[in-house]
Short mmCIF file of C-alpha atoms in Angstrom, two decimals:
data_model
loop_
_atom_site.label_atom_id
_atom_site.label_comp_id
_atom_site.label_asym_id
_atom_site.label_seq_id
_atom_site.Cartn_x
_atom_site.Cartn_y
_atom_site.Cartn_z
CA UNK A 1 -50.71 30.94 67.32
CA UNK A 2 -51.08 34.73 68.40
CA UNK A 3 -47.36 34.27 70.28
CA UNK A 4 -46.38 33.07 66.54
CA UNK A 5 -47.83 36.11 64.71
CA UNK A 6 -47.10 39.07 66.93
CA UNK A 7 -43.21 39.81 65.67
CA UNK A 8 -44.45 40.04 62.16
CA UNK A 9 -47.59 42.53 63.05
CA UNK A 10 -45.49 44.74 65.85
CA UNK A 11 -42.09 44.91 63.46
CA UNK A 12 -41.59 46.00 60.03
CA UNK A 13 -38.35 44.28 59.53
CA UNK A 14 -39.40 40.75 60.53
CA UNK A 15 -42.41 41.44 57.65
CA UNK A 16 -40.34 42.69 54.93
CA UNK A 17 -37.28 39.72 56.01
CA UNK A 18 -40.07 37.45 56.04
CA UNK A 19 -41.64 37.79 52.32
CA UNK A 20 -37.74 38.37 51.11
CA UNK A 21 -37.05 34.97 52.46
CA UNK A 22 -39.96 33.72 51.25
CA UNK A 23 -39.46 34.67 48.21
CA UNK A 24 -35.59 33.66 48.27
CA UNK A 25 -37.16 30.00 49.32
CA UNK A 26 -39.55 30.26 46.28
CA UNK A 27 -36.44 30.48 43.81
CA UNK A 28 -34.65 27.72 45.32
CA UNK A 29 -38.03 25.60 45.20
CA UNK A 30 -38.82 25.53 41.64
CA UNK A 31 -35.05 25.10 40.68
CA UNK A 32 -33.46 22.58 43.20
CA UNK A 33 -36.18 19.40 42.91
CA UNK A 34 -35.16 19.57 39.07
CA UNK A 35 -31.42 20.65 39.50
CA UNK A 36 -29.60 16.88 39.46
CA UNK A 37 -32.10 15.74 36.61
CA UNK A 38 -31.05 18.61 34.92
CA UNK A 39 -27.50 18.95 34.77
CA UNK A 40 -27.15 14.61 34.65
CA UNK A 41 -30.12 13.70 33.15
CA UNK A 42 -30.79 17.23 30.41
CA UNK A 43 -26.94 18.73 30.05
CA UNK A 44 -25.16 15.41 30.21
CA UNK A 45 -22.47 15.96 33.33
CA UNK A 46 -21.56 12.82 34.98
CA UNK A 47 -22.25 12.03 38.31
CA UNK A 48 -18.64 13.10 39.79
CA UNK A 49 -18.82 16.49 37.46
CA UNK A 50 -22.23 17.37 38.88
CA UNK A 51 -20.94 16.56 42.78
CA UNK A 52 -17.52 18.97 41.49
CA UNK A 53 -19.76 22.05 40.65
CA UNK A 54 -22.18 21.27 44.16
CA UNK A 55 -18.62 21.07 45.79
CA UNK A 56 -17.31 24.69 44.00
CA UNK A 57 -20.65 26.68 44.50
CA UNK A 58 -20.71 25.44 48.12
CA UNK A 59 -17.01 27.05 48.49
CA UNK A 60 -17.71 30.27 46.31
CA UNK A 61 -20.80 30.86 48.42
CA UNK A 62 -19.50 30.57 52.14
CA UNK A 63 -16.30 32.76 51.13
CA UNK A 64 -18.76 35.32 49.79
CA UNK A 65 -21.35 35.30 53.02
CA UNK A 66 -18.22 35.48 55.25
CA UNK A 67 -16.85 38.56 53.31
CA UNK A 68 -20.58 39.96 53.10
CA UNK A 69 -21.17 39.38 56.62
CA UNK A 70 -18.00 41.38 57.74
CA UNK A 71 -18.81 44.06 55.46
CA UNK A 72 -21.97 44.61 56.33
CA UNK A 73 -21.02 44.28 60.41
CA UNK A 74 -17.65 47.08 59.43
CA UNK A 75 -20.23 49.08 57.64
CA UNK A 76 -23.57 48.70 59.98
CA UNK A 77 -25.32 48.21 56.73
CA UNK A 78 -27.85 45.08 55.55
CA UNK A 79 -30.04 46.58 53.49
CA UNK A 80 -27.62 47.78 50.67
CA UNK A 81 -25.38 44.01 50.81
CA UNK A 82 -29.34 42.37 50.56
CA UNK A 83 -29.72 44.58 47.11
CA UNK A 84 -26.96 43.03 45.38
CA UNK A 85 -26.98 39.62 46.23
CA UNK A 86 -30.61 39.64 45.39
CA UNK A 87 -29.79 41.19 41.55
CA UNK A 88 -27.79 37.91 41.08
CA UNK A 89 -30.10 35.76 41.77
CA UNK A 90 -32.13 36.95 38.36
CA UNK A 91 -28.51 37.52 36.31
CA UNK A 92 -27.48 33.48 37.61
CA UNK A 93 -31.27 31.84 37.01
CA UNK A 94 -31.11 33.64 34.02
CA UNK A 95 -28.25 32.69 32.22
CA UNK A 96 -28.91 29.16 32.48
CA UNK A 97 -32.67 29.89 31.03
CA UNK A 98 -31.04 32.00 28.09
CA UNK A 99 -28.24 29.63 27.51
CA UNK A 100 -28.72 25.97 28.77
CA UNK A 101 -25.07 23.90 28.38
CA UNK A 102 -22.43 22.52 31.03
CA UNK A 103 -20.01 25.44 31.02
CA UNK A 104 -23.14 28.50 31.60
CA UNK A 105 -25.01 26.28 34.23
CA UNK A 106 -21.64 25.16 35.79
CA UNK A 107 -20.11 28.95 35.51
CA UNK A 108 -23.30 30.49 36.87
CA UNK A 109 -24.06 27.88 39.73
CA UNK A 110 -20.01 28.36 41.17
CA UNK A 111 -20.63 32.53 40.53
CA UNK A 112 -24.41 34.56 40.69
CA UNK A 113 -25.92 31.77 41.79
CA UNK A 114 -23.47 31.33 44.71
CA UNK A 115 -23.52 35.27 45.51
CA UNK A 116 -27.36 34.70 45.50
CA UNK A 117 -27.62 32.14 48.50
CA UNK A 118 -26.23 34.51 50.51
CA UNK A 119 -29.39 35.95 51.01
CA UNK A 120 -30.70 33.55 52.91
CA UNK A 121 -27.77 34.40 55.96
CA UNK A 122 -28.21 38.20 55.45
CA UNK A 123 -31.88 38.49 55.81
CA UNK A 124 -30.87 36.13 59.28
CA UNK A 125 -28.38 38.91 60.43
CA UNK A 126 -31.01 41.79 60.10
CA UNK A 127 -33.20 40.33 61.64
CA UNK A 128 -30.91 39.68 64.20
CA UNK A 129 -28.92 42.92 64.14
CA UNK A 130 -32.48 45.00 64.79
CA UNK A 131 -33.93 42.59 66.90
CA UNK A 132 -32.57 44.37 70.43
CA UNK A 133 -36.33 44.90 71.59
CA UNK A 134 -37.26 41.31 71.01
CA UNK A 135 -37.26 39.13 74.53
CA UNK A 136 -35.34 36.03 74.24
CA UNK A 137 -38.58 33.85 73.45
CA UNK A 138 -39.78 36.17 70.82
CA UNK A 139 -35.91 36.00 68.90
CA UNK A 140 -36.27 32.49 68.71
CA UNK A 141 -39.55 32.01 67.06
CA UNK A 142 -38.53 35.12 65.15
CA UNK A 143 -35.92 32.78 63.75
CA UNK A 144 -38.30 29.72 63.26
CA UNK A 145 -40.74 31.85 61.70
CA UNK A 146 -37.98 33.00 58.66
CA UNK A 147 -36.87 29.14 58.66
CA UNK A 148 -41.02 28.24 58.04
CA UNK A 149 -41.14 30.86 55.13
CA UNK A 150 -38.70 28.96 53.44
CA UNK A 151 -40.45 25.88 54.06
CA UNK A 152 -43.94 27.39 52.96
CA UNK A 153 -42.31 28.15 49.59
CA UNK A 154 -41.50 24.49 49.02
CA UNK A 155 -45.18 23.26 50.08
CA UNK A 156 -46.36 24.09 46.44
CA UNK A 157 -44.05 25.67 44.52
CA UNK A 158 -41.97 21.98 43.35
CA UNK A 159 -45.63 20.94 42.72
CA UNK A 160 -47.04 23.76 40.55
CA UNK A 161 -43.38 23.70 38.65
CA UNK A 162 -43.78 19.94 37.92
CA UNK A 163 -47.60 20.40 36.84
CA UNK A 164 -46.38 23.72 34.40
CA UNK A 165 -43.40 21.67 32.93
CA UNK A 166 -45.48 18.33 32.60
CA UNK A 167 -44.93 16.94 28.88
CA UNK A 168 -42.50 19.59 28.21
CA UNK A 169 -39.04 18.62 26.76
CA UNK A 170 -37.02 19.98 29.30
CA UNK A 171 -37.25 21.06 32.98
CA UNK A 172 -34.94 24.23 32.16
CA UNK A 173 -38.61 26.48 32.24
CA UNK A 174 -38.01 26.26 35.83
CA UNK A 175 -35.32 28.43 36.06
CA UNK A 176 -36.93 30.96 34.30
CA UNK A 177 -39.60 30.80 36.93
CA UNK A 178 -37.00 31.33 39.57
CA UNK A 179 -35.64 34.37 38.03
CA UNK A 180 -38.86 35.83 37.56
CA UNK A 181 -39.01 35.17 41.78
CA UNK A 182 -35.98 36.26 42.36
CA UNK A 183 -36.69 39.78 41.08
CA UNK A 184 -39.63 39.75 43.03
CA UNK A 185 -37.03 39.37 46.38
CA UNK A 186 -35.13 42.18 44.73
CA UNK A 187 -37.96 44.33 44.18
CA UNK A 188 -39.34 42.77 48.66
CA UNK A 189 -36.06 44.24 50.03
CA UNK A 190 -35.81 47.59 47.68
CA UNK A 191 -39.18 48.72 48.42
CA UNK A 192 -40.20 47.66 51.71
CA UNK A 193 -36.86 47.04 53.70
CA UNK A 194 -36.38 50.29 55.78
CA UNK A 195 -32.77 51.80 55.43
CA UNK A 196 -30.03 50.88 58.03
CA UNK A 197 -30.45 52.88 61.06
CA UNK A 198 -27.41 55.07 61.77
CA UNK A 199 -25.82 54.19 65.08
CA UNK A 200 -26.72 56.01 68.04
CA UNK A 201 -23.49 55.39 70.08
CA UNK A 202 -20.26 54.38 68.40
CA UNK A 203 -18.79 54.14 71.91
CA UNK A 204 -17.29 50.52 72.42
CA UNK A 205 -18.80 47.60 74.41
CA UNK A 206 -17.32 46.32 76.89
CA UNK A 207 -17.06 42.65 77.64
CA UNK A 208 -15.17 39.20 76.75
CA UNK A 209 -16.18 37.99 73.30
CA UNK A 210 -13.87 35.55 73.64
CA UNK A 211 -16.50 32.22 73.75
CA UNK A 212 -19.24 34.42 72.06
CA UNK A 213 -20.68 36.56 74.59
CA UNK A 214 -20.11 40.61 75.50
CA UNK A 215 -22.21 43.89 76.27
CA UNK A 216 -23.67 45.32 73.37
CA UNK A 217 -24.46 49.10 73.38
CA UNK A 218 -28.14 49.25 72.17
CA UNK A 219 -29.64 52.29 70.46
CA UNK A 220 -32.39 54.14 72.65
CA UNK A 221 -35.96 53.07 71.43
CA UNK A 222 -38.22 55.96 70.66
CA UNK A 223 -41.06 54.09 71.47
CA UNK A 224 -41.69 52.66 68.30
CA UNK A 225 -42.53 48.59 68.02
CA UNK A 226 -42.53 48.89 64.13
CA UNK A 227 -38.81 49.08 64.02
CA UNK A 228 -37.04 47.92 66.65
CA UNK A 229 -33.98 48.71 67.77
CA UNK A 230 -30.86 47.89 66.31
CA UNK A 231 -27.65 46.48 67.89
CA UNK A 232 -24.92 48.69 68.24
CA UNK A 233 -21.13 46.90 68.54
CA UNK A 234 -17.56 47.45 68.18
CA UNK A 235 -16.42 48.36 65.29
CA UNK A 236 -15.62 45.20 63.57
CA UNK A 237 -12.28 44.39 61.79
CA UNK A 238 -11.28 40.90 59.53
CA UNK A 239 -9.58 40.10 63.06
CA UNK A 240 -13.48 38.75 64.06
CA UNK A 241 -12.76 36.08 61.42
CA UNK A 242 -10.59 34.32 64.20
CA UNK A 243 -13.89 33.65 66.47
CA UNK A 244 -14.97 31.39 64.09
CA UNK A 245 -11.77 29.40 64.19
CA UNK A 246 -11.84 28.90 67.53
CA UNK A 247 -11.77 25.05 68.13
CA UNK A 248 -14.88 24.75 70.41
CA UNK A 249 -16.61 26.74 67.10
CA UNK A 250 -15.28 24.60 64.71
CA UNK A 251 -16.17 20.95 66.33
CA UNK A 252 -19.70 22.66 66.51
CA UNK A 253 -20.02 23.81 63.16
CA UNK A 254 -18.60 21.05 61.70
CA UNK A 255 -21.41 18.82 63.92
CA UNK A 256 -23.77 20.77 62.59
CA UNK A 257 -22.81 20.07 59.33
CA UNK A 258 -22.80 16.55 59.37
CA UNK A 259 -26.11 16.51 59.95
CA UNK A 260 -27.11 19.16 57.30
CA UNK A 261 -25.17 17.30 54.38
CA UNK A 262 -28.35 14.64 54.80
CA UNK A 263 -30.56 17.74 53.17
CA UNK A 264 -27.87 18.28 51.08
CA UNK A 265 -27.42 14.61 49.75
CA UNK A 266 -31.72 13.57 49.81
CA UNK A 267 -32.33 16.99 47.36
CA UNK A 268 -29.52 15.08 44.84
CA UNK A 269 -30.41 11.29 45.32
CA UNK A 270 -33.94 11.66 45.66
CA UNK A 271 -34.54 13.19 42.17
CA UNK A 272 -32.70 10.54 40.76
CA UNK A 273 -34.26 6.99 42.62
CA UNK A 274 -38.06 8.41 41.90
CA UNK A 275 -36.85 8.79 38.41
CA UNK A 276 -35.08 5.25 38.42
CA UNK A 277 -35.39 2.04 40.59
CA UNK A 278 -38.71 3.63 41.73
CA UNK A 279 -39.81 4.04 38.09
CA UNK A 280 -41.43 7.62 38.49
CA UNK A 281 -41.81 10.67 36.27
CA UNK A 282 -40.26 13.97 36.82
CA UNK A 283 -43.30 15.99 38.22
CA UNK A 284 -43.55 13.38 41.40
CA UNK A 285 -40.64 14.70 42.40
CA UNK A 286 -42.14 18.15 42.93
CA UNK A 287 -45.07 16.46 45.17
CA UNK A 288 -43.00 14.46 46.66
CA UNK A 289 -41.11 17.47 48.06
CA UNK A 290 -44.31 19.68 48.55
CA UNK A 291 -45.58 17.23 50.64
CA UNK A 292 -42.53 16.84 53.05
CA UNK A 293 -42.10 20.58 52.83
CA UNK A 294 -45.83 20.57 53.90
CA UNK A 295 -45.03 18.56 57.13
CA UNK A 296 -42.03 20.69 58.12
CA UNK A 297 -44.00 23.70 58.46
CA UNK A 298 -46.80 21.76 60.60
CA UNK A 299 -44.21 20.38 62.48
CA UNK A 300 -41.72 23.20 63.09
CA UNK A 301 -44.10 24.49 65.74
CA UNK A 302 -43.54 20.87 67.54
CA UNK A 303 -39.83 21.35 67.67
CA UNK A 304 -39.88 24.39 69.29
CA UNK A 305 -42.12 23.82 71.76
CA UNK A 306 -40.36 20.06 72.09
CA UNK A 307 -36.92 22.33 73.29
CA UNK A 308 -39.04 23.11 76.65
CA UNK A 309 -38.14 19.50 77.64
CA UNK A 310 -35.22 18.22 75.73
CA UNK A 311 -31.96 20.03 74.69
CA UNK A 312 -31.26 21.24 71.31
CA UNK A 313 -28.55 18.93 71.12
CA UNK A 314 -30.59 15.86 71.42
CA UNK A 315 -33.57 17.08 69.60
CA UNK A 316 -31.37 16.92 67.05
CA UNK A 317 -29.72 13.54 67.67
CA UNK A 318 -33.18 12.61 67.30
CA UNK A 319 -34.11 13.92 64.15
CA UNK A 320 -30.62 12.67 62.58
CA UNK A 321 -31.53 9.10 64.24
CA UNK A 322 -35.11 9.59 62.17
CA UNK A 323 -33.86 10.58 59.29
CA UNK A 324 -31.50 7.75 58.95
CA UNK A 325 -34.56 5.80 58.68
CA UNK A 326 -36.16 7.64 56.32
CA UNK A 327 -33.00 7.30 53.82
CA UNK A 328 -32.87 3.74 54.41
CA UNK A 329 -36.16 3.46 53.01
CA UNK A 330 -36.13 5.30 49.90
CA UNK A 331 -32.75 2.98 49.42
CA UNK A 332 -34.76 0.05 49.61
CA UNK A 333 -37.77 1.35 47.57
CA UNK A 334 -39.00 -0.03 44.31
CA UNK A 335 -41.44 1.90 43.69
CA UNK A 336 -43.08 5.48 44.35
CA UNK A 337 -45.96 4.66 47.23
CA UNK A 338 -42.62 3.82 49.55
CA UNK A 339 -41.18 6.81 48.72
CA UNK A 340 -44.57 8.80 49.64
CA UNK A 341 -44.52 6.68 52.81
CA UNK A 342 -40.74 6.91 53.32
CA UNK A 343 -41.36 10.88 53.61
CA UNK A 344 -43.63 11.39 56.28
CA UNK A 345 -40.94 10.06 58.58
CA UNK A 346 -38.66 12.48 56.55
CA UNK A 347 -41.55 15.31 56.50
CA UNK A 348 -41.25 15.20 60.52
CA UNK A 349 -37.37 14.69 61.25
CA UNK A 350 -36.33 17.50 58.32
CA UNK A 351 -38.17 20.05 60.37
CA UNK A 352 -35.53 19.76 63.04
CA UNK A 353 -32.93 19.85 61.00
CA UNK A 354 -33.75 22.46 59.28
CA UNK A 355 -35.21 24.71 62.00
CA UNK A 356 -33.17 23.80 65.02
CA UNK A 357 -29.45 24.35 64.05
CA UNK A 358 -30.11 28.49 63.11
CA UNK A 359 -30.74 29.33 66.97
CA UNK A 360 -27.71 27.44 67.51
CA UNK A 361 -25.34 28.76 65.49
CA UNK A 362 -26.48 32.30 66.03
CA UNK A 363 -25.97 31.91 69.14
CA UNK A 364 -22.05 30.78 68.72
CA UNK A 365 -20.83 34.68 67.99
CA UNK A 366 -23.58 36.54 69.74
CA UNK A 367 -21.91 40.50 69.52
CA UNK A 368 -21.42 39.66 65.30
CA UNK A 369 -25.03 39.75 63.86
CA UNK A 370 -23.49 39.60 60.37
CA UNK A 371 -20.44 37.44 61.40
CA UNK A 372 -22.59 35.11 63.21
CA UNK A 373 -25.15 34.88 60.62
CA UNK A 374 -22.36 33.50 58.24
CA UNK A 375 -21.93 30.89 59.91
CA UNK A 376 -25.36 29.24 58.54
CA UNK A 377 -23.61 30.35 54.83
CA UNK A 378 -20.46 28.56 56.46
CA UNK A 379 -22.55 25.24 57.51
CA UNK A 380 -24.46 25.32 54.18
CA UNK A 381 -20.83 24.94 52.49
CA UNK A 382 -19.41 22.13 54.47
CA UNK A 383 -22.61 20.40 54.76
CA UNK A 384 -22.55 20.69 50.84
CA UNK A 385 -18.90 20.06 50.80
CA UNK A 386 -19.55 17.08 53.07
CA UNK A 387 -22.66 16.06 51.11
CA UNK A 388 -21.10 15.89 47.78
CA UNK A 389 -17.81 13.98 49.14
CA UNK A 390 -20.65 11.85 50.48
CA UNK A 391 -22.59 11.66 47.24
CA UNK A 392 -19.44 11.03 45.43
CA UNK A 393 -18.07 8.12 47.29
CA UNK A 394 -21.49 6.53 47.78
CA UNK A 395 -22.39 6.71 44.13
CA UNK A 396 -18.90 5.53 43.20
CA UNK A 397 -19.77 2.17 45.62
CA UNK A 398 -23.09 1.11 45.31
CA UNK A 399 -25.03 3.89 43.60
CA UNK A 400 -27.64 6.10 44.56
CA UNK A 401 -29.03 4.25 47.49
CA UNK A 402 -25.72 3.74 49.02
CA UNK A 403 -25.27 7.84 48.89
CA UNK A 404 -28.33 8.04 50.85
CA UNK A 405 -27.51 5.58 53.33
CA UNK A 406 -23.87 6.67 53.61
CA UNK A 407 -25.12 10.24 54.54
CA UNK A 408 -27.80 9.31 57.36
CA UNK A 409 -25.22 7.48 58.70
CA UNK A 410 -22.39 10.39 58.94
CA UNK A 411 -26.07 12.96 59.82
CA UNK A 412 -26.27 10.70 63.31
CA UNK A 413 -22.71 10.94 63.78
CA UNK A 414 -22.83 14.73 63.74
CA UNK A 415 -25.53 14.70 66.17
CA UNK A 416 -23.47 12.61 68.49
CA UNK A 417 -20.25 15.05 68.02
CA UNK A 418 -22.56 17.93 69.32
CA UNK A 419 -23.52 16.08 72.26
CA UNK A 420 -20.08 15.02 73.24
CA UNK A 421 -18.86 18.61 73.12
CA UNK A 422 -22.27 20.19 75.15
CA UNK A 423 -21.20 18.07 77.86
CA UNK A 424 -17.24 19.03 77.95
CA UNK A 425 -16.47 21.40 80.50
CA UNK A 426 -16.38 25.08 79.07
#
């Protein structure tokens, strides 16, 4: 555990990333159990309108990251990006609080909202754009360590917001809660987020960035583990955008993707079956997903030590394969002790699947921290693209349970893709 805690007591930056994240998580954890009963069940959208908007805000949000992300890479600046896209968050959650109907949740899910979630990249990339002092063991649990904060937030937070909104009306209090958090991440990254650095060398690297890799000039450290330093590049240009279209990028991302559409497709379906065939009430759905949440955490720290002995690839071919299972059983269920049941097996393959895949696709453009850290806003799109495609044509078939079975099926296929193309020659 002392290996675990060490980044966030020696650096300031994995601290104040850390609660921002958390924080960001919170948001998303009192809103998203709720979101699908809400705009169905509470504003009356249909089942293809509701996948339309998921579909929209999934394309407004990667198009923002990636323009953030070069910005912010052009500009050597994280900080000042991390300020605005945290204000939306509190203008989107709001607007839906203030006015609840179709066109303002619809509008501010596709605009704020989408600007919002691209927090959750940024805070990745400076991390990872001051992280030059950190060995290559210590960036990795770095990065599981902002993936767990996430997953801390959702331990209680879908729990408490069910137990608050129990006998209420309407669910809508809970996005009043999450701009209320929001502000708090706004307030994390204003106050205790140390400006940018300035660069200490704008000399060039040199080096082929062609598949990723290159020499990156790194400031000199002044001896100072509270701030490490940061990671000094080539100036960037909208040219870098090409890296990510390179095809042995794509088939990856797109890999990825598939298997992240499974999140993607359980936070829509799941609301919905403990609500219907499994004849719930709203609030289990918030324990329900505190208690999986509950298990990721526990056992993110068994994934990464798992990766000693098995490749990323098939940890993840694994966890897909898992969470198949897990969707086939909520399918099946008929009533809400299966689901409970259902989601250990869920609690333990989601923390791969959420945890592994950032390492990996940070790792795809090395010498971009910004441009690289996009690409997790750029696999949350098309696994949301993906997922409500998925959701769309399942529901359209055989309903919810054919959604959810329909997506753990396309999740494994994913994790195959990735393994096919690890073992190509480069």
């Amino acid at each position: 555990m002392r290996v675990w805690l060490s980044p966030l007591r020696r650096h300031r930056v994995v601290r104040a990333s850390a609660a921002a994240i958390f924080l960001y998580g919170f948001s998303g954890a009192a809103t998203s159990p709720y979101q699908s009963v809400i705009g169905i069940r509470e504003l009356d959208l249909s089942d293809r309108e509701y996948a339309l908007i998921a579909l929209a805000a999934s394309i407004a949000n990667v198009v923002l990251a990636i323009a953030i992300g070069l910005l912010s890479d052009r500009f050597n600046s994280y900080r000042r990006p991390l300020i605005v896209v945290a204000a939306f968050g509190v203008v989107g959650y709001g607007l839906i609080w203030v006015w609840p109907s179709p066109v303002v949740f619809a509008l501010s899910t596709v605009g704020p909202l989408a600007l919002f979630h691209a927090t959750n990249s940024m805070l990745f990339g400076n991390v990872r754009a001051q992280s030059a002092a950190f060995s290559p063991e210590e960036a990795g649990i770095v990065n599981a360590l902002m993936r767990m904060m996430i997953s801390l937030s959702w331990v209680l937070v879908p729990g408490v917001v069910g137990l608050m909104l129990v006998g209420q009306p309407s669910m809508m209090g809970a996005y009043l809660i999450a701009a209320v958090i929001a502000g708090a991440c706004l307030l994390t990254v204003i106050f205790w987020m140390e400006p940018d650095a300035p660069p200490a060398d704008s000399t060039p690297p040199t080096g082929d960035c062609e598949g990723g890799t290159g020499t990156a000039r790194v400031a000199p450290t002044t001896g100072r583990t509270d701030r490490p330093a940061q990671v000094r590049l080539a100036p960037p240009s909208f040219g870098d955008l090409g890296q990510v279209l390179a095809p042995s990028i794509l088939w990856r991302i797109l890999g990825v993707a598939l298997i992240s559409q499974v999140l993607h497709v359980n936070s829509a379906v799941l609301p919905l079956i403990v609500t219907g065939q499994a004849g719930g009430k709203a609030e289990q759905i918030g324990f329900i997903m505190g208690m999986v949440a509950g298990l990721e955490v526990v056992f993110m720290f068994f994934w990464t030590w798992a990766l000693r002995f098995v490749s990323l690839t098939r940890a993840l071919l694994i966890t897909s394969a898992l969470y198949l299972v897990y969707l086939a059983a909520i399918a099946a269920s008929g009533a809400v002790w299966q689901i409970y049941a259902a989601s250990l097996v869920a609690g333990f393959a989601a923390a791969g699947i959420i945890s592994l895949p950032i390492s990996y696709l940070l790792d795809l453009i090395r010498d971009r921290p910004g441009l690289s850290a996009s690409l997790i806003a750029v696999n949350m799109f098309l696994g949301g693209s993906i997922g409500a495609a998925v959701f769309g044509l399942g529901t359209s078939v055989g309903g919810y349970p054919a959604a959810a079975l329909l997506s753990g099926v396309a999740g494994v296929l994913g994790a195959v893709l990735l393994v096919v193309q690890e073992r190509k020659p480069e």
